[in-house]
GROMACS .gro file of C-alpha atoms in nm:
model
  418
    1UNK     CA    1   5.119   1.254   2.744
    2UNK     CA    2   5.514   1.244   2.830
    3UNK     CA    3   5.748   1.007   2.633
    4UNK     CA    4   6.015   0.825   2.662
    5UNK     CA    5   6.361   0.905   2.538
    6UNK     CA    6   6.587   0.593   2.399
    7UNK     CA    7   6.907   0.583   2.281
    8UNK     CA    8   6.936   0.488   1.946
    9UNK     CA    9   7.091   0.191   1.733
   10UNK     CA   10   7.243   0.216   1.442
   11UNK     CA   11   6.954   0.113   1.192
   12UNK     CA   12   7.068  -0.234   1.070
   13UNK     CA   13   7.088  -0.346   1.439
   14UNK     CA   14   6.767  -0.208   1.539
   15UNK     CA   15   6.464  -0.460   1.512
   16UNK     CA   16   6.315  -0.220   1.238
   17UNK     CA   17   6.636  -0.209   1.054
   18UNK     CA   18   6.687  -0.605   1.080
   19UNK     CA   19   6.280  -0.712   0.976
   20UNK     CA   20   6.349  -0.520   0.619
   21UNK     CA   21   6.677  -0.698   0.574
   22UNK     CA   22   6.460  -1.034   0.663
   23UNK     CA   23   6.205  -0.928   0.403
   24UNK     CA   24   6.411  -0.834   0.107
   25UNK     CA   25   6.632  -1.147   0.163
   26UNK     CA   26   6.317  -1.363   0.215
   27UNK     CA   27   6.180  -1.236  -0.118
   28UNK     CA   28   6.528  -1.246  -0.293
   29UNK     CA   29   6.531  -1.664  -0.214
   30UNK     CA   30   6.163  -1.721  -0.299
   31UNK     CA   31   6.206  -1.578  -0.640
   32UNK     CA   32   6.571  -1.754  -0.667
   33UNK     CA   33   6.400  -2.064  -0.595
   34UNK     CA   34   6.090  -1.974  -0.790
   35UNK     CA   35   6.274  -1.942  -1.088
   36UNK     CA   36   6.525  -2.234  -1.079
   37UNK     CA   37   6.316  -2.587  -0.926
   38UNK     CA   38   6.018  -2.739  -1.031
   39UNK     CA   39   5.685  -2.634  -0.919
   40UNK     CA   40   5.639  -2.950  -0.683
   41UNK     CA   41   5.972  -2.881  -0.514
   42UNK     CA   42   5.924  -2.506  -0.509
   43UNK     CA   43   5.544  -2.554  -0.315
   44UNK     CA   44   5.776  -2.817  -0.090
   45UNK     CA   45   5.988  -2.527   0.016
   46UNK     CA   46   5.734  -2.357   0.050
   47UNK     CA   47   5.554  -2.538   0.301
   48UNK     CA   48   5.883  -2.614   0.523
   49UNK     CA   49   6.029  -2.277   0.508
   50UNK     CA   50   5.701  -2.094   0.670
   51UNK     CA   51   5.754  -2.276   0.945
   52UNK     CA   52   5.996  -2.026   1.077
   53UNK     CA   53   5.664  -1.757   1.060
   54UNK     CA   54   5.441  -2.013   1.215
   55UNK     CA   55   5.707  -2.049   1.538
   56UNK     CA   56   5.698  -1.725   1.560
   57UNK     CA   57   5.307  -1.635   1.541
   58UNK     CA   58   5.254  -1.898   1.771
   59UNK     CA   59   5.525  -1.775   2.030
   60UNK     CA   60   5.319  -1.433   2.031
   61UNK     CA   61   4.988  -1.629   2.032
   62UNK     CA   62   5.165  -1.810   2.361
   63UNK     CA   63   5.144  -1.436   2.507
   64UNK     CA   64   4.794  -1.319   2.394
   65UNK     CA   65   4.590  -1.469   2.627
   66UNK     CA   66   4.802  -1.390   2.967
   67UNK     CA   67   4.849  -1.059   2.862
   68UNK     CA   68   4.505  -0.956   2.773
   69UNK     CA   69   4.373  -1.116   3.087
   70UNK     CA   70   4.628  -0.977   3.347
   71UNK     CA   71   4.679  -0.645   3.191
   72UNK     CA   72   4.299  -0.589   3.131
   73UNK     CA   73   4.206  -0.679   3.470
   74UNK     CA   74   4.418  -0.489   3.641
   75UNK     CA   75   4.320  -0.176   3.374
   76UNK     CA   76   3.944  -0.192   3.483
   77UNK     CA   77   4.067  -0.251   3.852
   78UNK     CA   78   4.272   0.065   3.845
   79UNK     CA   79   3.991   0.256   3.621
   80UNK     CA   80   3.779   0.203   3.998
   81UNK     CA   81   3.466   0.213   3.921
   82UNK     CA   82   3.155   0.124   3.672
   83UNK     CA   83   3.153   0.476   3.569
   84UNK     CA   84   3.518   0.504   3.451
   85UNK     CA   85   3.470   0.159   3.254
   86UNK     CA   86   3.148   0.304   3.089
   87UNK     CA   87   3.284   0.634   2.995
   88UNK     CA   88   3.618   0.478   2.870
   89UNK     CA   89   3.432   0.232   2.681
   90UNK     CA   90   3.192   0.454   2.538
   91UNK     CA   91   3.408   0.640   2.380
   92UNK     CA   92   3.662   0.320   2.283
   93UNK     CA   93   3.306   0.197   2.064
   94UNK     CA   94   3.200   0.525   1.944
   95UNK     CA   95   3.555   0.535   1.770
   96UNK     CA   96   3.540   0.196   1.640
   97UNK     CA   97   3.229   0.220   1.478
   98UNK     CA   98   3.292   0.539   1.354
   99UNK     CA   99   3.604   0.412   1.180
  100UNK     CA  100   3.490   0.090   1.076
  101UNK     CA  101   3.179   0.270   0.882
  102UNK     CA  102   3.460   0.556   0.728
  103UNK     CA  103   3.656   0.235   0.645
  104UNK     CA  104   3.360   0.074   0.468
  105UNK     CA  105   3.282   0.356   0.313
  106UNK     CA  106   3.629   0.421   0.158
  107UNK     CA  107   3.620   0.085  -0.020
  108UNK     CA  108   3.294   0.156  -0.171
  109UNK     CA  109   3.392   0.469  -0.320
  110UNK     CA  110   3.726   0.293  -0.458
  111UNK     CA  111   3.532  -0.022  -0.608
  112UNK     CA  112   3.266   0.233  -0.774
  113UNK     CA  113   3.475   0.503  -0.916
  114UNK     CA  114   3.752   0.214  -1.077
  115UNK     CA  115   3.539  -0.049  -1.138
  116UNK     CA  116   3.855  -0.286  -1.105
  117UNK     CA  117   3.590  -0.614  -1.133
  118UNK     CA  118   3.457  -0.476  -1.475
  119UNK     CA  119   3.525  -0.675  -1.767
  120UNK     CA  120   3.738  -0.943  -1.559
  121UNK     CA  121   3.757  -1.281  -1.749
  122UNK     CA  122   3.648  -1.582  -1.544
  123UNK     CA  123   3.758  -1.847  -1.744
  124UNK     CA  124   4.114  -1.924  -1.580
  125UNK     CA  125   3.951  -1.932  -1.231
  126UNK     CA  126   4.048  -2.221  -0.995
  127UNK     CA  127   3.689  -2.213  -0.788
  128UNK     CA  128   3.853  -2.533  -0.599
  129UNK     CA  129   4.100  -2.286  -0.444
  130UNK     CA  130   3.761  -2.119  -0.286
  131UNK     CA  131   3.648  -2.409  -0.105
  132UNK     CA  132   3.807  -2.365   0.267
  133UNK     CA  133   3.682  -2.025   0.277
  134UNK     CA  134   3.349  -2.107   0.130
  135UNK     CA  135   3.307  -2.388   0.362
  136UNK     CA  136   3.340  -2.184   0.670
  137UNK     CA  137   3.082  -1.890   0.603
  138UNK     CA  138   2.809  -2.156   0.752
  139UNK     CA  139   2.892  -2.114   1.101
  140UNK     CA  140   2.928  -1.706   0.994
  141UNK     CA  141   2.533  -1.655   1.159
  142UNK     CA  142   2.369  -1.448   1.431
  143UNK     CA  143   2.429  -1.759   1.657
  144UNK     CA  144   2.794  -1.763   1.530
  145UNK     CA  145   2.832  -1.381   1.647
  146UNK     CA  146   2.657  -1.449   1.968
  147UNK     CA  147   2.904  -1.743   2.087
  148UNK     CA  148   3.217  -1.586   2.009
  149UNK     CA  149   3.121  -1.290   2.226
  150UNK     CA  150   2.996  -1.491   2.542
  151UNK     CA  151   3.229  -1.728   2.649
  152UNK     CA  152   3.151  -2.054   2.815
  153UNK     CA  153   3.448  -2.144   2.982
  154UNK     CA  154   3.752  -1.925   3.034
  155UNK     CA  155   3.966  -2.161   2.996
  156UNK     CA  156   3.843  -2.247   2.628
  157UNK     CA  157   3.876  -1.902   2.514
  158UNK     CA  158   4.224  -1.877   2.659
  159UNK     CA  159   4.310  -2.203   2.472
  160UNK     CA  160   4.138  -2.100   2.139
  161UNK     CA  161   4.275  -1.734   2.164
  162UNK     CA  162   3.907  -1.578   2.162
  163UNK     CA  163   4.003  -1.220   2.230
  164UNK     CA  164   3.667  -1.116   2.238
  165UNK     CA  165   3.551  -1.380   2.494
  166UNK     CA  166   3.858  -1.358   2.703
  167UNK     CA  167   3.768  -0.936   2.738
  168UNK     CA  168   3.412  -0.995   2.832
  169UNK     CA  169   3.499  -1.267   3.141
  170UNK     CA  170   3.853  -0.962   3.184
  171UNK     CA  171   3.560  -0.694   3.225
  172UNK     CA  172   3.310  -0.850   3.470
  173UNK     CA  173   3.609  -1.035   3.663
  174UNK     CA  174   3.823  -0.633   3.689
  175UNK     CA  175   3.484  -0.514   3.766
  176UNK     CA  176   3.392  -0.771   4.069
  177UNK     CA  177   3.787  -0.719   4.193
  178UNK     CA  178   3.734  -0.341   4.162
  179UNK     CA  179   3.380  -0.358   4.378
  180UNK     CA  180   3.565  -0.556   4.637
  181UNK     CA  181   3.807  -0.248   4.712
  182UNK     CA  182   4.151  -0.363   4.974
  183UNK     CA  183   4.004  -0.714   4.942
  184UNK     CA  184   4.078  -0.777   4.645
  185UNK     CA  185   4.421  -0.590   4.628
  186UNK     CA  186   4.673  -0.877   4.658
  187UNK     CA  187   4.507  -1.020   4.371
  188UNK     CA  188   4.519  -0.744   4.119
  189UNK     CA  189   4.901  -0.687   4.265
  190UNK     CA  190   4.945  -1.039   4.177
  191UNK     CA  191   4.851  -1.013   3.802
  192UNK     CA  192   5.003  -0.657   3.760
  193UNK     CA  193   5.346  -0.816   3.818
  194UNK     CA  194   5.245  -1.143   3.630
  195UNK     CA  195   5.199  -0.885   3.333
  196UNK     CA  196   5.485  -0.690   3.356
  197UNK     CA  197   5.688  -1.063   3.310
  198UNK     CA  198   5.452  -1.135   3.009
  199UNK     CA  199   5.529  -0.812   2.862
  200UNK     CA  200   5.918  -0.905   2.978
  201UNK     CA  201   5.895  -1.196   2.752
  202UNK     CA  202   5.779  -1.001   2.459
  203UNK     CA  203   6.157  -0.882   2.434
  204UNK     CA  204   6.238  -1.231   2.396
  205UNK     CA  205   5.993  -1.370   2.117
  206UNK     CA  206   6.069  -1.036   1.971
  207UNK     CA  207   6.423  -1.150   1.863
  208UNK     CA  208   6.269  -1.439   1.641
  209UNK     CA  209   6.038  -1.160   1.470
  210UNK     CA  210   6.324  -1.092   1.120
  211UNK     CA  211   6.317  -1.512   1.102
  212UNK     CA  212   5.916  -1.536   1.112
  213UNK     CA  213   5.913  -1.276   0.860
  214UNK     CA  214   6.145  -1.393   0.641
  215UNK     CA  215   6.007  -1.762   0.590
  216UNK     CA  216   5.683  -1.554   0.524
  217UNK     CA  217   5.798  -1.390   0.238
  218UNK     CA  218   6.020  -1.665   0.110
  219UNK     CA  219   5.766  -1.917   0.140
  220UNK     CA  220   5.547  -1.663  -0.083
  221UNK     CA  221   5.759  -1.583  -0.364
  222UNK     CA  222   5.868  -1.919  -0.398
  223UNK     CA  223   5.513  -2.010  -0.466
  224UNK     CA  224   5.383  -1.715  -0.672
  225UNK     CA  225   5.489  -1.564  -0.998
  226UNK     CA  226   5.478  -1.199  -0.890
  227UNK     CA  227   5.508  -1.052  -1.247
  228UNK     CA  228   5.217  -1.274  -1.358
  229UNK     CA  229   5.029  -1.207  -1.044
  230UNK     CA  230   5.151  -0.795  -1.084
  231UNK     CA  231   4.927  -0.794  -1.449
  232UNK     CA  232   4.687  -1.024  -1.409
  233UNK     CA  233   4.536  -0.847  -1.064
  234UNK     CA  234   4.716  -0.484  -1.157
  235UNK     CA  235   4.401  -0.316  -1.160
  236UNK     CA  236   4.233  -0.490  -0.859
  237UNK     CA  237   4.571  -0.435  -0.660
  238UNK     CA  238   4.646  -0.099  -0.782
  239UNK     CA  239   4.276   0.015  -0.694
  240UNK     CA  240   4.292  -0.128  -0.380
  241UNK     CA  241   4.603   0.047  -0.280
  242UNK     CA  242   4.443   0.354  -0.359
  243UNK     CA  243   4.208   0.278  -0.101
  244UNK     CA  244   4.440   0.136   0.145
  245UNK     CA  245   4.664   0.475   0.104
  246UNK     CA  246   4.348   0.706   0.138
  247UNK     CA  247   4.248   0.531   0.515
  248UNK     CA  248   4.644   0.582   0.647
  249UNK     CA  249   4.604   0.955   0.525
  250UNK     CA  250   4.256   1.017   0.691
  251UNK     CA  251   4.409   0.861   0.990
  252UNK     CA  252   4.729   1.049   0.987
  253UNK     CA  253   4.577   1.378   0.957
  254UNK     CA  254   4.311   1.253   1.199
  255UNK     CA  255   4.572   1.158   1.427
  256UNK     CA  256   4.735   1.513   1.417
  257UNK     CA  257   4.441   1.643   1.475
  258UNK     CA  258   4.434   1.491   1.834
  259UNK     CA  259   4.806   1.470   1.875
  260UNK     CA  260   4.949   1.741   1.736
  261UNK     CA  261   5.338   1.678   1.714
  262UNK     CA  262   5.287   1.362   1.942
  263UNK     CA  263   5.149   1.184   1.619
  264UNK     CA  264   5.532   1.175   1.461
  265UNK     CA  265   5.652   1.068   1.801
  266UNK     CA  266   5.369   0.800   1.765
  267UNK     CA  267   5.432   0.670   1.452
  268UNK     CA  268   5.823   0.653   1.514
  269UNK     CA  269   5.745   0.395   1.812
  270UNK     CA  270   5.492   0.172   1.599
  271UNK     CA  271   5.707   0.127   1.257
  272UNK     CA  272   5.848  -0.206   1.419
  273UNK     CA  273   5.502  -0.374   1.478
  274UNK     CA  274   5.365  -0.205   1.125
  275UNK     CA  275   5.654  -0.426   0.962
  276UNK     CA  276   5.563  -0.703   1.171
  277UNK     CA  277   5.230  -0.715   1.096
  278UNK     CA  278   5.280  -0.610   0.692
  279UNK     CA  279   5.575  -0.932   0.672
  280UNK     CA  280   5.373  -1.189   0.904
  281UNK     CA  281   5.013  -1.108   0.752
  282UNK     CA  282   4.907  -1.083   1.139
  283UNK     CA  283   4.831  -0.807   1.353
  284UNK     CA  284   4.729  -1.062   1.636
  285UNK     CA  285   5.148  -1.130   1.640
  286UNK     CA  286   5.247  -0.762   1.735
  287UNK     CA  287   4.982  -0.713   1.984
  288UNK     CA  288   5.220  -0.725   2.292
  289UNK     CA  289   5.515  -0.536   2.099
  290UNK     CA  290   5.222  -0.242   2.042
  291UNK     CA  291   5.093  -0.279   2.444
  292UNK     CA  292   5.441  -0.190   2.529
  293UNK     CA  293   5.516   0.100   2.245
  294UNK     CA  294   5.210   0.230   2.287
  295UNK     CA  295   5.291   0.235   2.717
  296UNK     CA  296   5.643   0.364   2.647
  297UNK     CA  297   5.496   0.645   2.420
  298UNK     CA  298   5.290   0.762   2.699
  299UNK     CA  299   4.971   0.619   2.718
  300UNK     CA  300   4.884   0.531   3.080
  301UNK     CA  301   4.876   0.131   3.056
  302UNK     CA  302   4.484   0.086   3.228
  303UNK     CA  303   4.397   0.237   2.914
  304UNK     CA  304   4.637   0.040   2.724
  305UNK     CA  305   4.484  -0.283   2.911
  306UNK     CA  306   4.158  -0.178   2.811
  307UNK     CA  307   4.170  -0.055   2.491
  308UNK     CA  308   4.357  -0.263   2.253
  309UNK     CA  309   4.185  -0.599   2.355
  310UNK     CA  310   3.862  -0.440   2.253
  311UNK     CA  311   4.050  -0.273   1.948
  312UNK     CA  312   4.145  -0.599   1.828
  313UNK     CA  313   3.779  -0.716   1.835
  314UNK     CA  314   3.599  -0.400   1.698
  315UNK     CA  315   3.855  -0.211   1.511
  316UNK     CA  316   4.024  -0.393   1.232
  317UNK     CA  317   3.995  -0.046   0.987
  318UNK     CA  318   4.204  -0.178   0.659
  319UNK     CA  319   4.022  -0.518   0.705
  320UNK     CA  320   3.625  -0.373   0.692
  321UNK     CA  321   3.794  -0.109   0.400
  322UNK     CA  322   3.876  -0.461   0.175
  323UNK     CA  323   3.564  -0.609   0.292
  324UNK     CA  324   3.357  -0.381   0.107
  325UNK     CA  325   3.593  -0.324  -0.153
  326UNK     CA  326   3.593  -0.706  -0.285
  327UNK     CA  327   3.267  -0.755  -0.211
  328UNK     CA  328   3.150  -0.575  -0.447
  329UNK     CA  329   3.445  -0.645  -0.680
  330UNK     CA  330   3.312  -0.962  -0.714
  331UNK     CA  331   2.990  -0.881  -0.798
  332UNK     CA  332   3.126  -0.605  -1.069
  333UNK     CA  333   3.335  -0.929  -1.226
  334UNK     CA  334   3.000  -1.133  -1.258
  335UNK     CA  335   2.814  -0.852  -1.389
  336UNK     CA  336   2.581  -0.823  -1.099
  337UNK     CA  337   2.479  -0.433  -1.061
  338UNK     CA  338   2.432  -0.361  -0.688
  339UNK     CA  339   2.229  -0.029  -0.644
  340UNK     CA  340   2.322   0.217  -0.403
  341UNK     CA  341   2.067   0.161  -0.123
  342UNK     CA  342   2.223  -0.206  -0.197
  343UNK     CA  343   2.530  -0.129  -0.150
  344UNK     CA  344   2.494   0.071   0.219
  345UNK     CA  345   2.328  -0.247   0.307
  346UNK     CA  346   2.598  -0.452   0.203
  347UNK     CA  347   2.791  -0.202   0.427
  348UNK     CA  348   2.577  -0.212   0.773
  349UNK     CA  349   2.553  -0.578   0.687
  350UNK     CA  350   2.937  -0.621   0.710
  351UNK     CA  351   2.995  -0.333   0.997
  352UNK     CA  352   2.796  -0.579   1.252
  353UNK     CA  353   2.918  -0.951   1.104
  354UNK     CA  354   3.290  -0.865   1.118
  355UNK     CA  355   3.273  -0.783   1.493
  356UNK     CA  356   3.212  -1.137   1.581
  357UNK     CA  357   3.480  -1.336   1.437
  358UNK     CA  358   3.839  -1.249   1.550
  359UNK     CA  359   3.998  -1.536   1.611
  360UNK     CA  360   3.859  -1.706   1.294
  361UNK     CA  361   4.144  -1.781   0.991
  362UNK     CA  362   4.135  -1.570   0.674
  363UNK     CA  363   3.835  -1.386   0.855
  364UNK     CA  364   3.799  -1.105   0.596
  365UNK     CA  365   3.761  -1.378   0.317
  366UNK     CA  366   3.460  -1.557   0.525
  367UNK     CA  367   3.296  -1.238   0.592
  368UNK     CA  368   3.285  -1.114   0.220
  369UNK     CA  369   3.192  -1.505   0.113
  370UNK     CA  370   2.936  -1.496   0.339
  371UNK     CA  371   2.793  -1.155   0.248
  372UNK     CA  372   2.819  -1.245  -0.066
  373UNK     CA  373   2.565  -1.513   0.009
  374UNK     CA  374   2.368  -1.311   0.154
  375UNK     CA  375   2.288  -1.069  -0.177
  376UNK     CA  376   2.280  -1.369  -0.429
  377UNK     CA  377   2.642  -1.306  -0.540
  378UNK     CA  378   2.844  -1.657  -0.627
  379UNK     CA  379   3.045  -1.733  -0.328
  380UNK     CA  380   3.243  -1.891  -0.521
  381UNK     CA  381   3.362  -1.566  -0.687
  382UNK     CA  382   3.646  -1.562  -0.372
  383UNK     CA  383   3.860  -1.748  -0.579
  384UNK     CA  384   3.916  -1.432  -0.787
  385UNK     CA  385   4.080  -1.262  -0.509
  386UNK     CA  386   4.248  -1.576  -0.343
  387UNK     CA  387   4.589  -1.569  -0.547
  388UNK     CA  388   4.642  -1.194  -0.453
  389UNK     CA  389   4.535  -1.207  -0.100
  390UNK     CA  390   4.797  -1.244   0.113
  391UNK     CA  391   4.941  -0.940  -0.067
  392UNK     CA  392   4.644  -0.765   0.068
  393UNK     CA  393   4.673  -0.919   0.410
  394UNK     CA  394   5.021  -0.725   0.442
  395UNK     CA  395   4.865  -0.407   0.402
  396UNK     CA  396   4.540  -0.454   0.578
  397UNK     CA  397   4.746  -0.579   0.873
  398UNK     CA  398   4.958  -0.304   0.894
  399UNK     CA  399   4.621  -0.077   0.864
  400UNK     CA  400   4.483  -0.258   1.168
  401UNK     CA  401   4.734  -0.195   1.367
  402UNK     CA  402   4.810   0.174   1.235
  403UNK     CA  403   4.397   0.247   1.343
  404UNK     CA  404   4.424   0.067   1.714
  405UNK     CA  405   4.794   0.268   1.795
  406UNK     CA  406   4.563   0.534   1.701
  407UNK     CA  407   4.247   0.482   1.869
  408UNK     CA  408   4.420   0.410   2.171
  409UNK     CA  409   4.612   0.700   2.176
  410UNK     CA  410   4.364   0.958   2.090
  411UNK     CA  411   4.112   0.795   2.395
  412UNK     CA  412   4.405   0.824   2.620
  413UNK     CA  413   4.468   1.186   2.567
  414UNK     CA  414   4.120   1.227   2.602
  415UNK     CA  415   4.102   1.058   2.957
  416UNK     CA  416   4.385   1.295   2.994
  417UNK     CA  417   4.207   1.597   2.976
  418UNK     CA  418   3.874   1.519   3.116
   0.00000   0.00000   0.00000
């Protein structure tokens, strides 16, 4: 797998370099502004300020679609053949799955050995701030999972950003253009170069990235006392960052395992979209900055194409680890004891609901709402983990996109050698 040497920027330049100057300013005026308006005007500021990361998540959202389409059809058109897509996706799912259950399993360890739920006080709970979560995990059913798999109009799923629709009409169109041979060959030409301009205007919507982040943060910190927040949740934080930090070693070492030295090389190339995704909350907004790292690293880009779309869908590692991990939080806080065989329920239960929802807002909170529904634990118990979220979100979405640089790497070495 050969790289690609780049001349470097001095640090503060570089997009890495100028996202952590975004962040520490962004947090610097939240808690200026925190701790000098009222709480009305501070929430105003809030809202307006965030803006900036909503331009900027929707600017990448612009891209999604396009790029998974075009790049992903021409992938499967390139791979030639039925065989080539089975074997490559084969192994793509036998990864995913395998991670997503180590994942799972990580957060049950963490929420059993801690026991960060345990003696929790319930009084102080706003179970209001529960109700847009709550209110979704009725459409979180096997029909539910079925529909956002099989798409009934293209052009829906492109509007909607279904990633998991838009790959299953990508596969069967690549597929029909690949069976067609020279036939089809102007067409997959077509959206090869249509691609390479998407991926041509990630460099643009790139530039906005420090801005998006920093009206994230600001527009956090303005909002949240993070000393308050730091005791109140210390022990639910601080266990879950136990967890979070056990997954990126397993998947370090993992990755140096099938990398060797290339796993340095690997992460060098993905800090920017790691800080993207920890400041915006959103791996969905570095998904063409990673198509392109994880290209420029070495990874030939039909299995780029084809991999992270189905990554996205299938492999979201640090969101399954805090699915488990609250779920049963919650039920420790109410005093409900979940046995073991329970509890690996609870787990299978979660590995096949969270595959059908990307695409759907705060989708780790519906999932563990609606699981909790599912093993008579109050729903309403999300509000417990509401206020901290989003700090969880930045580390989740960094571990999401850590595990699909990964995955895709490892399965394109492997394609290498076979």
């Amino acid at each position: 797998m050969a790289t690609i040497q780049t001349t470097k920027k001095p640090f503060f330049k570089s997009l890495t370099g100028q996202i952590l100057i975004a962040m520490i300013l962004g947090a610097i005026l939240g808690v200026i502004i925190h701790n000098s308006i009222a709480v009305e005007s501070a929430q105003e500021f809030s809202n307006k300020i965030k803006i900036l990361a909503t331009i900027f998540i929707r600017l990448v959202q612009m891209i999604i679609s396009p790029l998974v389409f075009t790049t992903l059809v021409v992938g499967i058109a390139k791979l030639g053949d039925i065989k080539a897509v089975g074997r490559i996706g084969g192994k793509a799912l036998g990864w995913f799955f395998t991670a997503s259950f180590i994942s799972l399993l990580i957060g049950m360890f963490y929420v059993n050995i801690l026991e960060p739920g345990v003696g929790l006080n319930l009084s102080n709970v706003d179970l209001a701030s529960a109700s847009d979560v709550t209110a979704k995990t009725q459409n979180l059913s096997f029909n539910n999972f079925i529909e956002h798999i099989v798409p009934k109009s293209i052009f829906e799923a492109m509007a909607t950003n279904e990633i998991l629709q838009i790959v299953v009409f990508s596969i069967f169109f690549g597929l029909a253009a690949a069976s067609m041979g020279e036939n089809a060959k102007p067409i997959v030409n077509a959206m090869d170069k249509i691609s390479h301009i998407v991926l041509k205007m990630v460099n643009f919507v790139m530039n906005f990235a420090p801005i998006g982040v920093f009206g994230a943060i600001a527009g956090v910190f303005a909002v949240r006392d993070f000393n308050e927040l730091a005791i109140t949740y210390f022990k639910f934080f601080g266990s879950f960052l136990i967890g979070i930090a056990s997954l990126w070693v397993i998947l370090i070492v993992v990755g140096y395992f099938f990398l060797g030295k290339q796993m340095k090389e690997l992460l060098n190339r993905i800090v920017s979209p790691l800080i993207i995704a920890f400041g915006t909350t959103s791996s969905e907004a570095v998904f063409p900055k990673l198509t392109e790292e994880l290209e420029n690293f070495g990874v030939k880009d039909k299995i780029v194409s084809f991999m992270l779309p189905l990554g996205y869908s299938f492999n979201l590692d640090g969101s399954m680890m805090y699915m488990t991990f609250a779920g049963i939080f919650i039920a420790q806080a109410y005093g409900i004891h979940l046995d073991l065989p329970t509890q690996f329920t609870m787990l299978f239960v979660l590995m096949l609901t969270s595959k059908g929802i990307a695409g759907v807002p705060r989708a780790s909170l519906v999932v563990v709402a609606a699981t909790c529904g599912m093993f008579d634990i109050p729903i309403e118990g999300i509000a417990l983990i509401l206020p901290i979220d989003h700090f969880c979100d930045m580390f989740r979405s960094a571990t999401n996109v850590l595990g699909n640089a990964l995955a895709t790497s490892v399965v394109g070495k492997w394609e290498e050698e076979s």
